[in-house]
Structure formats: C-alpha cells, structure tokens
Coordinates of C-alpha atoms in Angstrom, one line a residue:
Chain A
M16 CA 8.6 -25.5 -4.4
D17 CA 11.1 -23.7 -2.3
K18 CA 11.8 -25.3 1.0
K19 CA 11.2 -22.0 2.8
V20 CA 7.7 -21.8 1.3
I21 CA 6.8 -25.3 2.3
K22 CA 8.1 -24.6 5.8
N23 CA 6.0 -21.4 5.9
Y24 CA 2.9 -23.3 4.8
I25 CA 3.4 -25.9 7.5
I26 CA 3.9 -23.2 10.2
N27 CA 0.8 -21.4 9.1
I28 CA -1.4 -24.5 9.0
A29 CA -0.1 -25.4 12.5
A30 CA -0.9 -21.9 13.7
I31 CA -4.4 -22.1 12.4
F32 CA -5.0 -25.4 14.2
A33 CA -3.5 -23.9 17.3
V34 CA -5.8 -20.9 17.2
Y35 CA -8.8 -23.2 16.7
A36 CA -7.7 -25.5 19.5
V37 CA -7.2 -22.5 21.9
L38 CA -10.6 -21.1 20.9
K39 CA -12.3 -24.5 21.5
G40 CA -10.4 -24.9 24.8
L41 CA -11.5 -21.5 26.0
I42 CA -15.1 -22.2 25.1
Y43 CA -14.9 -25.5 26.9
A44 CA -13.4 -23.8 30.0
G45 CA -16.2 -21.2 29.9
V46 CA -13.8 -18.3 29.4
I47 CA -15.5 -17.4 26.1
T48 CA -19.2 -17.0 26.6
R49 CA -21.9 -17.0 24.0
Y50 CA -21.6 -13.2 23.8
H51 CA -17.9 -13.5 23.0
Q52 CA -18.6 -16.2 20.5
G53 CA -21.0 -13.8 18.7
I54 CA -18.2 -11.2 18.5
I55 CA -15.8 -13.8 17.2
V56 CA -18.3 -14.8 14.4
F57 CA -18.6 -11.1 13.4
I58 CA -14.8 -10.7 13.4
L59 CA -14.6 -13.7 11.1
I60 CA -17.3 -12.4 8.8
N61 CA -15.6 -9.0 8.7
V62 CA -12.3 -10.8 7.8
I63 CA -14.0 -12.4 4.8
L64 CA -15.5 -9.1 3.7
A65 CA -12.3 -7.1 4.3
T66 CA -9.9 -9.5 2.6
S67 CA -12.2 -9.8 -0.4
L68 CA -12.5 -6.1 -0.7
N69 CA -8.7 -5.9 -0.3
L70 CA -8.4 -8.0 -3.5
A71 CA -10.3 -5.4 -5.4
V72 CA -8.9 -2.2 -3.7
G73 CA -5.5 -3.3 -2.5
F74 CA -4.3 -5.9 -5.0
L75 CA -6.2 -4.8 -8.1
G76 CA -6.0 -1.1 -7.3
Q77 CA -9.6 -0.4 -8.2
L78 CA -11.4 1.6 -5.5
T79 CA -14.9 0.3 -5.1
L80 CA -17.6 1.7 -2.8
G81 CA -20.3 -0.9 -3.3
H82 CA -19.1 -3.9 -1.4
A83 CA -22.1 -4.0 0.9
G84 CA -24.2 -4.4 -2.3
F85 CA -22.5 -7.8 -3.1
M86 CA -22.8 -8.7 0.6
A87 CA -26.5 -8.0 0.4
V88 CA -26.9 -10.1 -2.8
G89 CA -25.1 -13.0 -1.1
A90 CA -27.1 -12.6 2.2
Y91 CA -30.5 -12.7 0.4
V92 CA -29.7 -15.4 -2.0
S93 CA -28.3 -17.6 0.7
A94 CA -31.3 -16.9 3.0
I95 CA -33.9 -17.6 0.3
T96 CA -32.1 -20.8 -0.7
A97 CA -31.9 -22.1 2.8
V98 CA -35.6 -21.4 3.5
A99 CA -36.6 -23.1 0.2
L100 CA -34.3 -26.1 0.9
N101 CA -35.7 -26.5 4.5
A102 CA -39.3 -26.3 3.2
N103 CA -38.8 -29.0 0.6
F104 CA -36.1 -31.4 1.7
N105 CA -34.9 -32.8 4.9
L106 CA -31.2 -32.2 4.6
P107 CA -28.6 -31.9 7.4
K108 CA -27.8 -28.4 8.5
I109 CA -24.2 -28.3 7.1
V110 CA -25.4 -29.4 3.6
V111 CA -28.0 -26.7 3.5
L112 CA -25.4 -24.1 4.6
L113 CA -23.0 -25.2 2.0
I114 CA -25.5 -25.3 -0.9
S115 CA -26.9 -21.8 0.0
L116 CA -23.4 -20.4 0.4
T117 CA -22.3 -21.8 -2.9
L118 CA -25.3 -20.4 -4.6
A119 CA -24.8 -17.1 -2.9
A120 CA -21.2 -17.0 -4.0
I121 CA -22.1 -17.8 -7.6
V122 CA -24.9 -15.2 -7.8
S123 CA -22.8 -12.5 -6.2
A124 CA -19.9 -13.3 -8.5
L125 CA -22.2 -13.1 -11.5
T126 CA -23.5 -9.8 -10.2
G127 CA -19.8 -8.7 -9.9
V128 CA -19.2 -9.7 -13.5
A129 CA -22.4 -7.9 -14.7
I130 CA -21.4 -4.7 -12.9
G131 CA -17.6 -5.1 -13.5
I132 CA -17.7 -5.4 -17.3
P133 CA -19.2 -1.9 -17.8
A134 CA -17.8 -0.3 -14.6
L135 CA -14.2 -1.3 -14.9
R136 CA -13.8 0.6 -18.1
L137 CA -13.7 3.6 -15.8
R138 CA -10.9 4.5 -13.5
G139 CA -10.2 6.0 -10.2
D140 CA -12.8 8.4 -8.9
Y141 CA -15.3 7.5 -11.6
L142 CA -15.1 3.8 -10.7
A143 CA -15.7 4.6 -7.1
I144 CA -18.8 6.6 -8.0
I145 CA -20.2 4.0 -10.3
T146 CA -19.8 1.2 -7.8
L147 CA -21.4 3.4 -5.2
G148 CA -24.3 3.9 -7.6
F149 CA -24.6 0.2 -8.3
G150 CA -24.5 -0.5 -4.5
E151 CA -27.4 1.9 -3.9
V152 CA -29.4 0.5 -6.8
I153 CA -29.0 -3.1 -5.4
R154 CA -30.3 -1.8 -2.1
V155 CA -33.3 0.0 -3.6
I156 CA -34.1 -3.2 -5.6
I157 CA -34.0 -5.4 -2.5
N158 CA -36.1 -2.8 -0.7
N159 CA -38.8 -3.0 -3.3
I160 CA -39.2 -6.6 -4.5
K161 CA -41.4 -9.2 -2.9
V162 CA -39.0 -12.2 -2.6
T163 CA -36.8 -10.3 -0.2
G164 CA -39.6 -9.2 2.1
G165 CA -39.0 -5.6 1.0
A166 CA -38.4 -2.9 3.6
Q167 CA -40.0 -5.0 6.4
G168 CA -37.0 -7.3 6.2
F169 CA -36.5 -11.0 5.7
T170 CA -37.4 -13.2 8.7
G171 CA -37.3 -16.9 9.5
I172 CA -33.8 -17.6 8.2
P173 CA -32.5 -20.8 9.6
K174 CA -29.6 -20.3 12.0
L175 CA -26.9 -22.3 10.3
S176 CA -23.7 -20.4 11.1
T177 CA -21.8 -21.6 14.1
L178 CA -18.4 -20.6 15.3
D179 CA -16.9 -23.8 13.9
N180 CA -18.2 -23.6 10.3
V181 CA -17.6 -19.8 10.1
F182 CA -14.1 -20.3 11.3
W183 CA -13.2 -22.9 8.7
I184 CA -15.0 -21.1 5.9
T185 CA -13.0 -18.0 6.8
V186 CA -9.8 -20.0 6.8
L187 CA -10.6 -21.4 3.4
A188 CA -11.5 -18.0 2.0
V189 CA -8.3 -16.3 3.2
A190 CA -6.2 -19.3 2.1
F191 CA -7.8 -19.0 -1.3
L192 CA -7.1 -15.3 -1.5
Y193 CA -3.5 -15.9 -0.3
T194 CA -2.7 -18.5 -2.9
L195 CA -4.5 -16.5 -5.6
T196 CA -2.4 -13.4 -4.9
H197 CA 0.8 -15.5 -4.9
S198 CA 0.0 -17.2 -8.2
R199 CA 0.6 -16.3 -11.8
Q200 CA -2.9 -14.7 -12.0
G201 CA -2.1 -12.9 -8.7
R202 CA 1.0 -11.3 -10.2
A203 CA -1.0 -10.3 -13.3
I204 CA -3.5 -8.6 -10.9
L205 CA -0.6 -6.8 -9.0
S206 CA 0.9 -5.6 -12.3
I207 CA -2.5 -3.9 -13.1
R208 CA -2.3 -2.1 -9.8
E209 CA 1.3 -1.0 -10.4
D210 CA 0.9 0.3 -13.9
E211 CA -2.1 -0.6 -16.1
I212 CA -0.6 0.6 -19.3
A213 CA 2.7 -1.2 -18.8
A214 CA 0.8 -4.4 -17.8
E215 CA -1.2 -4.3 -21.0
A216 CA 2.0 -3.6 -23.0
V217 CA 3.6 -6.8 -21.7
G218 CA 0.6 -8.9 -22.6
V219 CA -1.5 -9.0 -19.5
K220 CA -5.2 -9.1 -20.4
T221 CA -6.1 -6.2 -18.1
T222 CA -9.8 -6.2 -18.7
S223 CA -10.4 -9.9 -18.1
F224 CA -8.1 -9.9 -15.0
K225 CA -9.9 -6.9 -13.6
V226 CA -13.3 -8.5 -14.1
M227 CA -12.0 -11.7 -12.7
G228 CA -10.6 -10.1 -9.6
F229 CA -13.8 -8.0 -9.2
A230 CA -16.0 -11.2 -9.5
I231 CA -13.9 -13.1 -7.0
A232 CA -14.1 -10.3 -4.5
A233 CA -17.9 -10.1 -5.1
G234 CA -18.3 -13.8 -4.7
L235 CA -16.4 -13.9 -1.4
A236 CA -18.4 -10.9 -0.2
G237 CA -21.5 -13.0 -1.0
I238 CA -20.2 -15.8 1.2
G239 CA -19.6 -13.3 4.0
G240 CA -23.2 -12.0 3.5
G241 CA -24.6 -15.5 3.6
L242 CA -22.8 -16.3 6.8
Y243 CA -24.1 -13.1 8.3
A244 CA -27.6 -13.9 7.2
H245 CA -27.5 -17.4 8.8
Y246 CA -26.0 -16.0 12.0
I247 CA -28.3 -13.1 12.6
A248 CA -31.4 -14.8 11.1
F249 CA -33.0 -11.5 10.1
L250 CA -32.1 -9.2 7.2
D251 CA -32.9 -5.6 6.9
P252 CA -32.0 -4.1 3.5
N253 CA -30.9 -0.8 5.0
T254 CA -28.0 -2.5 6.9
F255 CA -26.4 -2.9 3.5
N256 CA -26.1 0.8 2.7
F257 CA -23.2 3.0 1.7
M258 CA -22.0 3.3 5.3
R259 CA -21.6 -0.5 5.5
S260 CA -19.4 -0.4 2.4
V261 CA -17.4 2.4 4.0
E262 CA -17.0 0.4 7.2
I263 CA -15.5 -2.5 5.3
L264 CA -13.2 -0.1 3.4
I265 CA -12.0 1.4 6.7
I266 CA -10.9 -2.1 7.8
V267 CA -9.0 -2.5 4.5
V268 CA -7.4 0.9 4.7
L269 CA -6.4 0.5 8.3
G270 CA -4.9 -2.9 7.8
G271 CA -3.1 -1.8 4.7
M272 CA -4.2 -1.9 1.1
G273 CA -2.6 -5.0 -0.3
S274 CA -2.0 -6.9 2.9
L275 CA -4.3 -9.8 3.8
T276 CA -2.9 -10.2 7.2
G277 CA -3.3 -6.5 7.7
S278 CA -7.0 -6.8 7.0
I279 CA -7.3 -9.7 9.4
V280 CA -5.7 -7.7 12.2
A281 CA -7.7 -4.6 11.4
A282 CA -10.9 -6.6 11.3
I283 CA -10.2 -8.0 14.8
V284 CA -9.4 -4.5 16.2
L285 CA -12.2 -2.7 14.6
T286 CA -14.8 -5.3 15.5
I287 CA -13.7 -5.6 19.1
M288 CA -13.3 -1.9 19.6
P289 CA -17.0 -0.9 19.3
E290 CA -17.9 -3.7 21.8
A291 CA -15.3 -2.5 24.2
L292 CA -16.5 1.1 23.8
R293 CA -20.1 0.1 24.1
S294 CA -20.6 2.4 27.1
F295 CA -19.8 5.4 25.0
N296 CA -21.4 4.2 21.8
E297 CA -21.9 7.6 20.3
L298 CA -18.3 8.5 20.5
R299 CA -17.3 5.3 18.9
L300 CA -18.1 6.2 15.3
L301 CA -16.5 9.6 15.9
L302 CA -13.4 7.8 16.9
Y303 CA -13.6 5.6 13.8
A304 CA -13.8 8.6 11.5
L305 CA -10.9 10.3 13.3
I306 CA -8.7 7.2 13.0
L307 CA -9.4 7.1 9.3
V308 CA -8.5 10.7 8.7
V309 CA -5.4 10.6 11.0
M310 CA -4.3 7.4 9.4
M311 CA -4.6 8.8 5.9
I312 CA -2.6 11.9 6.8
F313 CA 0.2 10.3 8.7
K314 CA 0.4 6.7 7.5
P315 CA -1.6 6.3 4.3
S316 CA -0.3 2.8 3.7
G317 CA -2.1 1.4 6.7
L318 CA -0.7 -0.8 9.5
F319 CA 1.0 -3.3 7.3
G320 CA 1.3 -1.5 4.0
T321 CA 1.5 -4.1 1.3
E322 CA 3.6 -6.5 3.4
E323 CA 2.3 -9.7 4.8
F324 CA 3.0 -10.9 8.3
S325 CA 4.9 -14.1 8.3
W326 CA 7.0 -16.0 10.9
Q327 CA 9.7 -16.5 8.3
G328 CA 9.8 -12.7 7.9
I329 CA 10.3 -12.2 11.6
Y330 CA 12.9 -14.9 11.7
D331 CA 14.8 -13.4 8.7
R332 CA 14.7 -10.0 10.3
Y333 CA 15.9 -11.4 13.6
K334 CA 18.7 -13.2 11.8
T335 CA 19.9 -10.2 9.8
R336 CA 19.9 -8.1 12.9
K337 CA 21.8 -10.7 14.7
N338 CA 24.3 -10.9 11.9
A339 CA 24.7 -7.2 11.7
L340 CA 25.4 -7.1 15.4
H341 CA 27.8 -9.9 15.1
N342 CA 29.6 -8.2 12.3
R343 CA 29.9 -5.0 14.2
E344 CA 31.3 -6.8 17.2
K345 CA 33.9 -8.4 14.9
K346 CA 34.9 -5.0 13.6
V347 CA 35.3 -3.7 17.1
Chain B
M18 CA -51.9 20.2 -17.2
I19 CA -51.9 22.5 -14.1
L20 CA -50.7 19.6 -12.0
F21 CA -48.0 18.9 -14.5
L22 CA -46.9 22.5 -14.5
Q23 CA -46.9 22.4 -10.7
Q24 CA -44.7 19.3 -10.7
I25 CA -42.3 21.1 -13.1
I26 CA -42.0 24.0 -10.8
N27 CA -41.4 21.6 -7.8
G28 CA -38.8 19.8 -9.9
L29 CA -37.1 23.1 -10.6
S30 CA -37.0 24.1 -7.0
V31 CA -35.7 20.7 -5.8
G32 CA -33.2 20.8 -8.7
S33 CA -32.0 24.2 -7.8
I34 CA -31.1 22.9 -4.3
Y35 CA -29.2 20.0 -5.9
A36 CA -27.5 22.5 -8.2
L37 CA -26.3 24.6 -5.3
I38 CA -24.8 21.6 -3.6
A39 CA -23.4 20.3 -6.9
L40 CA -21.6 23.6 -7.4
G41 CA -19.6 23.0 -4.3
Y42 CA -18.6 19.5 -5.4
T43 CA -17.7 20.6 -8.9
M44 CA -15.7 23.7 -7.8
V45 CA -13.6 21.7 -5.4
Y46 CA -13.1 18.9 -7.9
G47 CA -12.2 21.4 -10.6
I48 CA -9.5 23.0 -8.4
I49 CA -7.9 20.1 -6.5
K50 CA -9.3 17.0 -8.3
L51 CA -10.9 15.7 -5.1
I52 CA -14.4 14.4 -4.6
N53 CA -15.3 16.2 -1.4
F54 CA -17.5 13.6 0.2
A55 CA -17.9 15.8 3.2
H56 CA -19.8 18.4 1.2
G57 CA -23.2 16.9 2.1
E58 CA -22.2 17.3 5.7
I59 CA -21.3 20.9 5.2
M60 CA -24.8 21.4 3.9
M61 CA -26.1 19.7 7.1
A62 CA -23.9 21.9 9.2
G63 CA -25.3 25.0 7.4
A64 CA -28.8 23.9 8.2
Y65 CA -27.9 23.4 11.9
F66 CA -26.2 26.9 12.1
A67 CA -29.5 28.3 10.7
F68 CA -31.5 26.3 13.2
L69 CA -29.4 27.5 16.1
V70 CA -29.4 31.2 15.0
G71 CA -33.1 31.1 14.1
V72 CA -34.2 29.5 17.4
H73 CA -32.0 31.4 19.8
L74 CA -31.7 34.8 18.2
G75 CA -34.9 35.0 16.2
L76 CA -33.2 37.1 13.4
P77 CA -34.9 37.6 10.1
F78 CA -34.4 35.1 7.2
F79 CA -31.6 36.9 5.4
A80 CA -29.5 37.5 8.6
V81 CA -29.9 33.8 9.4
L82 CA -28.9 32.8 5.9
I83 CA -25.8 35.0 5.9
I84 CA -24.6 33.8 9.3
S85 CA -25.1 30.2 8.3
M86 CA -23.2 30.9 5.1
I87 CA -20.3 32.4 7.0
G88 CA -20.3 29.5 9.5
A89 CA -20.2 26.9 6.7
A90 CA -17.5 28.8 4.8
V91 CA -15.3 28.9 7.9
L92 CA -15.9 25.2 8.5
G93 CA -15.1 24.3 4.9
V94 CA -11.8 26.3 4.9
F95 CA -10.9 24.7 8.2
I96 CA -11.6 21.2 6.9
E97 CA -9.5 21.9 3.8
F98 CA -6.6 23.2 6.0
I99 CA -6.7 20.3 8.5
A100 CA -7.5 17.3 6.4
Y101 CA -7.0 17.9 2.7
K102 CA -4.0 20.2 2.5
P103 CA -1.5 17.6 3.9
L104 CA -2.7 15.2 1.3
R105 CA -2.4 17.4 -1.8
K106 CA 0.6 15.4 -3.1
A107 CA -0.7 12.0 -1.9
P108 CA -2.4 9.5 -4.2
R109 CA -5.9 10.4 -5.1
I110 CA -7.3 7.3 -3.3
S111 CA -5.9 8.5 0.0
A112 CA -7.5 11.9 -0.4
L113 CA -10.8 10.3 -1.3
I114 CA -10.8 8.1 1.7
T115 CA -9.9 11.1 3.9
A116 CA -12.9 12.9 2.5
I117 CA -15.1 9.9 3.4
G118 CA -13.6 10.0 6.9
V119 CA -14.3 13.7 7.3
S120 CA -17.9 13.2 6.2
F121 CA -18.3 10.3 8.7
F122 CA -16.7 12.5 11.4
L123 CA -19.0 15.5 10.9
Q124 CA -22.1 13.3 10.7
N125 CA -21.3 11.6 14.0
L126 CA -20.2 14.9 15.6
A127 CA -23.7 16.3 14.8
L128 CA -25.2 13.1 16.2
V129 CA -23.3 13.5 19.5
I130 CA -24.1 17.2 19.8
F131 CA -27.7 17.4 18.6
K132 CA -28.8 13.7 19.0
A133 CA -30.5 11.6 16.3
E134 CA -34.0 12.9 16.5
P135 CA -34.9 15.6 14.0
K136 CA -35.1 19.2 15.2
I137 CA -38.0 21.4 13.9
M138 CA -36.7 24.2 11.7
P139 CA -38.3 27.5 12.6
N140 CA -40.5 29.0 9.9
L141 CA -38.0 31.4 8.5
I142 CA -40.1 32.1 5.4
V143 CA -43.7 32.9 5.9
K144 CA -45.5 29.9 4.3
R145 CA -48.5 30.7 2.2
P146 CA -49.6 29.7 -1.3
V147 CA -49.1 32.3 -4.1
N148 CA -51.6 32.2 -7.0
I149 CA -50.4 32.7 -10.5
G150 CA -53.5 32.2 -12.7
S151 CA -54.8 28.8 -11.5
L152 CA -51.3 27.7 -10.5
Q153 CA -50.7 27.5 -6.8
I154 CA -47.1 27.8 -5.7
G155 CA -45.7 27.9 -2.1
T156 CA -43.6 30.8 -1.0
V157 CA -40.8 28.5 0.0
T158 CA -40.7 27.0 -3.5
L159 CA -40.5 30.4 -5.1
A160 CA -37.9 31.7 -2.6
T161 CA -35.8 28.6 -3.2
L162 CA -35.9 29.1 -6.9
A163 CA -35.2 32.8 -6.7
L164 CA -32.4 32.6 -4.2
S165 CA -30.7 29.7 -6.0
I166 CA -30.8 31.4 -9.3
G167 CA -29.6 34.6 -7.7
F168 CA -26.6 33.0 -6.1
M169 CA -25.8 31.2 -9.4
I170 CA -25.7 34.5 -11.2
I171 CA -23.5 36.1 -8.5
L172 CA -21.2 33.1 -8.8
D173 CA -21.0 33.3 -12.5
V174 CA -20.1 37.0 -12.4
F175 CA -17.6 36.3 -9.6
V176 CA -15.8 33.6 -11.5
K177 CA -15.8 35.4 -14.8
R178 CA -15.2 39.1 -13.9
T179 CA -13.3 39.3 -10.6
K180 CA -9.7 38.8 -9.9
P181 CA -10.1 35.9 -7.4
G182 CA -12.5 34.3 -9.8
K183 CA -10.0 34.5 -12.6
A184 CA -7.3 33.1 -10.2
M185 CA -9.6 30.2 -9.5
R186 CA -10.0 29.3 -13.1
A187 CA -6.3 29.6 -13.6
V188 CA -5.5 27.3 -10.7
S189 CA -8.0 24.7 -12.0
E190 CA -6.4 24.9 -15.4
D191 CA -2.8 24.4 -14.3
K192 CA -1.7 24.7 -10.7
D193 CA 2.0 25.1 -11.3
A194 CA 1.6 27.6 -14.1
A195 CA -0.7 29.6 -12.0
L196 CA 1.9 29.6 -9.2
L197 CA 4.5 30.8 -11.6
M198 CA 2.2 33.7 -12.7
G199 CA 2.2 34.9 -9.1
I200 CA -1.2 33.5 -8.0
N201 CA -1.5 32.5 -4.4
V202 CA -2.6 29.0 -4.9
N203 CA -3.3 28.1 -1.3
R204 CA -5.4 31.2 -0.8
T205 CA -7.3 30.5 -4.1
I206 CA -8.1 27.0 -2.9
S207 CA -9.3 28.3 0.4
I208 CA -11.5 30.8 -1.4
T209 CA -13.0 28.0 -3.5
F210 CA -13.8 25.9 -0.4
A211 CA -15.3 29.0 1.3
I212 CA -17.6 29.7 -1.7
G213 CA -18.5 26.1 -2.2
S214 CA -19.4 25.6 1.4
A215 CA -21.4 28.9 1.6
L216 CA -23.5 27.7 -1.3
G217 CA -23.9 24.3 0.4
A218 CA -25.1 26.2 3.5
V219 CA -27.7 28.1 1.4
A220 CA -28.9 24.7 0.1
G221 CA -29.0 23.3 3.6
V222 CA -31.1 26.2 5.0
L223 CA -33.5 26.0 2.1
F224 CA -33.7 22.2 2.4
G225 CA -34.4 22.6 6.2
V226 CA -37.1 25.2 5.6
M227 CA -38.7 23.2 2.8
Y228 CA -39.0 20.0 4.9
T229 CA -39.2 21.8 8.2
Q230 CA -36.6 19.7 9.9
V231 CA -32.9 19.3 10.5
Y232 CA -31.2 16.0 11.4
P233 CA -27.6 14.7 11.4
T234 CA -28.0 12.5 8.3
M235 CA -29.9 15.1 6.3
G236 CA -26.8 15.8 4.1
V237 CA -26.3 12.2 3.0
M238 CA -29.0 11.7 0.3
P239 CA -29.1 15.2 -1.1
G240 CA -25.3 15.2 -1.0
L241 CA -25.1 11.9 -3.0
K242 CA -27.7 13.1 -5.5
A243 CA -26.0 16.5 -5.9
F244 CA -22.8 14.6 -6.5
V245 CA -24.6 12.5 -9.1
A246 CA -25.8 15.8 -10.6
A247 CA -22.2 17.2 -10.7
V248 CA -21.0 14.1 -12.4
L249 CA -23.9 14.0 -14.8
G250 CA -23.3 17.6 -16.0
G251 CA -19.5 17.0 -16.1
I252 CA -17.6 17.3 -12.9
G253 CA -15.3 20.3 -12.7
L254 CA -17.6 22.4 -14.8
I255 CA -19.8 25.1 -13.2
P256 CA -22.5 25.2 -15.9
G257 CA -22.5 21.3 -15.8
A258 CA -23.3 21.3 -12.1
V259 CA -26.3 23.7 -12.6
L260 CA -27.6 21.6 -15.6
G261 CA -27.0 18.3 -13.7
G262 CA -28.8 19.6 -10.6
F263 CA -31.9 20.7 -12.6
V264 CA -31.9 17.4 -14.5
I265 CA -31.7 15.3 -11.4
G266 CA -34.3 17.4 -9.5
M267 CA -36.7 17.2 -12.5
V268 CA -36.2 13.4 -13.0
E269 CA -36.7 12.8 -9.3
T270 CA -39.8 14.9 -9.0
I271 CA -41.4 13.5 -12.2
T272 CA -40.7 9.8 -11.2
K273 CA -42.1 10.4 -7.7
A274 CA -45.2 12.0 -9.1
Y275 CA -46.0 9.7 -12.0
L276 CA -44.1 6.4 -11.6
S277 CA -43.1 5.4 -8.1
S278 CA -41.6 7.1 -5.1
Q279 CA -39.8 4.0 -3.9
W280 CA -37.9 3.6 -7.2
S281 CA -36.9 7.2 -7.7
D282 CA -33.5 6.7 -6.0
A283 CA -32.8 3.7 -8.2
I284 CA -33.7 5.7 -11.3
V285 CA -31.5 8.6 -10.3
F286 CA -28.5 6.3 -9.7
G287 CA -29.4 4.3 -12.9
L288 CA -29.3 7.6 -14.8
L289 CA -25.8 8.2 -13.4
I290 CA -24.6 4.7 -14.4
I291 CA -25.9 5.2 -17.9
V292 CA -24.3 8.6 -18.4
L293 CA -21.0 7.3 -17.0
L294 CA -21.0 4.4 -19.3
I295 CA -21.9 6.4 -22.4
K296 CA -19.9 9.5 -21.6
P297 CA -17.9 9.3 -18.4
T298 CA -16.9 12.9 -18.4
G299 CA -20.6 14.0 -18.2
I300 CA -23.0 15.8 -20.5
L301 CA -20.8 18.9 -20.9
G302 CA -17.4 17.3 -20.4
K303 CA -14.7 16.9 -22.9
N304 CA -13.1 13.6 -23.4
E305 CA -9.4 13.4 -22.4
K306 CA -7.0 10.9 -23.7
E307 CA -4.8 9.3 -21.1
K308 CA -1.2 9.9 -21.6
V309 CA 1.5 7.4 -20.8

C-alpha cells in the first residue's frame, strides 16, 4: 500500500478516537446532557442512513425513493428479534443488539435483492418511481400484518442503543462503505454511474454490481432502522413514509452525491438545525424545502460534490499553494 | 347488481379525478421530461383557492372553479419559471429532486398559512341523490364525471386543432427542431404548465367537494396515485393518462368495496410495479431502444 494511504488511515483512526474521547469527556463534564446525547444518536443514525443511500444514489447513480422502506424492514425485524430473544434467553444487552442488528441487516439486504433484481432493469425516472412504489407497499404491509402491531405501532422494544454502541456501529458502517468504494468493486460501481454501457463493454457485470450495491445500501439502512428502533423503543409504521425517504435523500443531495464525508457533514447540519429551530418548528420544513431547491439551482453537486474530505487533501492543497507562492516570489 | 353498478360509477368518478391530475403529470413529462412531483400540491392549492373564494365571496360554483383554475395556472407557470427553467439543461436527477423540493415547499407553506387541521369545504354543488331507475347517484359524482369528461374533450380539441396545441405537440416531439420552425418554446412550456395546473385545480376542487374538506397534505396521495395512473397508461401520452386514471380509480374502488380498504394502496402500487416490470413504458407506450 502507498505510504500516503497508510498515513491517511492512521490520521483518520486517530481522529475518530479523538472525537470519541472528546464526546466522552464532554458527557463526563456534564456539558452534553441527556437531551444532547439523544440528538447525537439521531445524527449518527442519519449518518448511517445517508451514507448507505449515497452508495445507491451517489456512487451507483441509481436514484431510489424507497430508502425508508428498508429502514422500516430493519427496524421491525430488529425489534421483533430483540423482543423474542429477551423473552426466551437471558443474554447480555450487547449480544441481543448485535444479533438483532445482524438479522435486520440480512433481511433488509435480502429485501433489497428481491426488489433490486426486477427494479434495477429500469433506469432514471422509472427506477425512482418503482422504488417509491415498493417503499409504499412495504409500509402498507407493515401497517396491516399482525406481527408488527399494525397501525397501532410496535411497543415494548428493549432500549439497547446507547451513544457508545451507536457511535462505533456508525464508524464501522462508514469505514465499510469507504473501503468498499475504494476497492475494485467500488471502482466497478463508479464505472456504472459514469457510463453504464461503456462499463458493460469493458466487462463489468453491471446487473450484479447494481444489485450488490443496492443490497448493501438496503442492509445498512436496515441497521440504521434497527438502531432507531432500539433507541426510540416504539415504532409507528407511518414514520417510514415517502417523506422520510425524501428527508434522507435531502441529506445526501446537500452533502454531495458521491461523497461520504459530505453526507456526514450534511447529516450533522440537518439533524441539529431542526432542534435549533425548534421554536419556529413550522418554518423549519419550509426552510428545508427552500434549501433543497436553491441548492439544486445554484450548486447541484452539493457541498462536497464527489470529493471526500481528507487531511492529506488539505495538506496537499496548502503545499501546492505555498509552492506556487514560492515560485512567484522567485520570479519576482 | 345495482350495488355493483353503483360501485362502477363511483370508480369512474374517482378515476376521472385521477385522470385530470394525471393529465398534468403527463403533459409536463411529455414536454420537458420532468416528473413534476409538485403537481399534487398544485391540486391542493387549487382546492384552497376554491375554499377561500367560496367562503369569503360566496360565488356560484362555476365562478369559483374558474378563479381557482386561473390561480393554479398562475402558480404552475410561476413554479416553472422560478424552479424548473434554470434546470432545463441540468441532469434529470437534479430536476427531479428540485420538483420534490417544490412539492415539499408548497405543502409546508400551506401548513404555515392554513394550519394542519382540515378546513370544511363549502357545499358548492347542491348535494342530493339522483335516481336513474333503481340506481341512486349523488349530484357530486355526476358533476365530477361530467366536468372531467368535458374538460378532457376540450383538451383534446385544443391539442389537436389549435395552433398552441400543435406547438405543444411539436415541442414534445423535438424541442430543437420546434425552435428552428419558429415555435416559441418557452411560451409553449409555460402554456403546458398553465393547462396542466388548471386541470389539477379542477381535480382539487372536485376532490374537496367530494370529501367536503381541504387540508395541506390532501395532494399527496391523489397526486401519487394519479402519477401511478400516468405511468400506467404510458407517461407523456394524453390518452394514456385518461386510461390510466380510470383504471386506477376503478381498481381502487372495486378493491375497497369487495376486498379490503387497508390493502387498496398496496394493490394500486403493486399494479404499478407489475406494469413497469412487464412494459416499463406503460400500456399505450412504445418501447424505445437506448442509443449509445
């Protein structure tokens, strides 16, 4: 591996531990209250949802409007598993959480495959519509079957998500997505976004890569849903409607389609903003919509475009600028 | 048998509302290849215009209808000018996301102005049952059916016989060629938005009268279903939208009456999925090969 890459990895891992340490320190000092911790958990869940959707929309280039459906599948599977495990075995909390999340990810990913195989034959607008349709169908099904508690909602879910485990699961999810998008498979996925026909011509199995990307996105959304279920301890099928999918899409678009770090920044901004604007709650969604439209008109590539934020990048830029200045001075 | 006939007529009247909304979707798609997600909200806006005029001015039904149509048409053209026109050359995905944003914006604007609780729509049409043999049909149902079909015929004549209508078809066929033939493309697109929005407003008013209420999210579900209808019939095709609208209205009414009211949404979307998988261009659509 390139030395630069290794250095980058080390810096990033150190940064993650530093963020975690700062968070812990602030909680210990009492600066971050329970209320703030809740917001941080929602930010992290939104990070998982947005980065996973970004894989499908940004990296794979397939606009899907049913991400909330996969989140719902994951949330319900995870909740049902945890309730069943707690009723029959006496396992430690973290084990129950891990088992339910694994199952949630598997079932969501399988749903993703089941939906992806037929849907991904379509392109562009049609794909957006069909995923929207599937998302709505999932919601109606959850609303009408017995295991999920139907329209009354699902109660009595054990509260297993804590700031610590959500933080590390989010880190793992994003790290997974980062390594995936920078691997051979990731490059195949990117080639599909750039030009599907050309990708196929050079031997990329477009269909299987599309389904794979779609399934991974769905599986991670399932994990996000599971964490949400175990944090909020109550599920209402109507929270997973079309609007929820759109909210996740807004995060991706704002951050930049094809930029994981962009999604993270956008998730932070767009989760904190409603809390900060709580006093004018009604205007908040209006503002959201306005941001989306203005963003699309003036900067359709989002905050980061397809670039990733990296310390190395900043360093490189600083260096080239310095060199340029230096050279100019020499000339003078 | 009587009950079944009654359900058929109900299905036709619901279907005609979907068809009116679907026409707006399909016309806009035909001309600028954009799924105008905000169209359901235009229908909602039309219903609110009618509510305001009906309550405060107390005008007769037709006056209310025309004012609401004009209001919605102006709104539609305005939206096109502000939000969609700058994106005409942008990737389709950007335009689609903008449309979702506009839809979100209008919904929340209505929420801020009118608040979430439903407003009672004044009785613009005198409600009483009409007896045809042993069939009993409400005046609203009949009016809905008659008005929708009337407007569809007017639209058909407009598109086929008049100059702006011909321009519209030309632009949707080939924008650049139309420009070279001296057609004012921008104005034609504006006209398309105006007509689509006005038809949406008719649907909104009829929907409001039928269910006697107006609320900020009233456009979402009918909008989505009408959109399904447009795709089902073949998006971009005017007869397709009408056919799709009637099919969806009928399927929905029949499932609600004979199967289950909870599952009707799933069945409508399931129908869409099946059609898209078998024939993505819709019932009346022609298949197009993708060129490299």
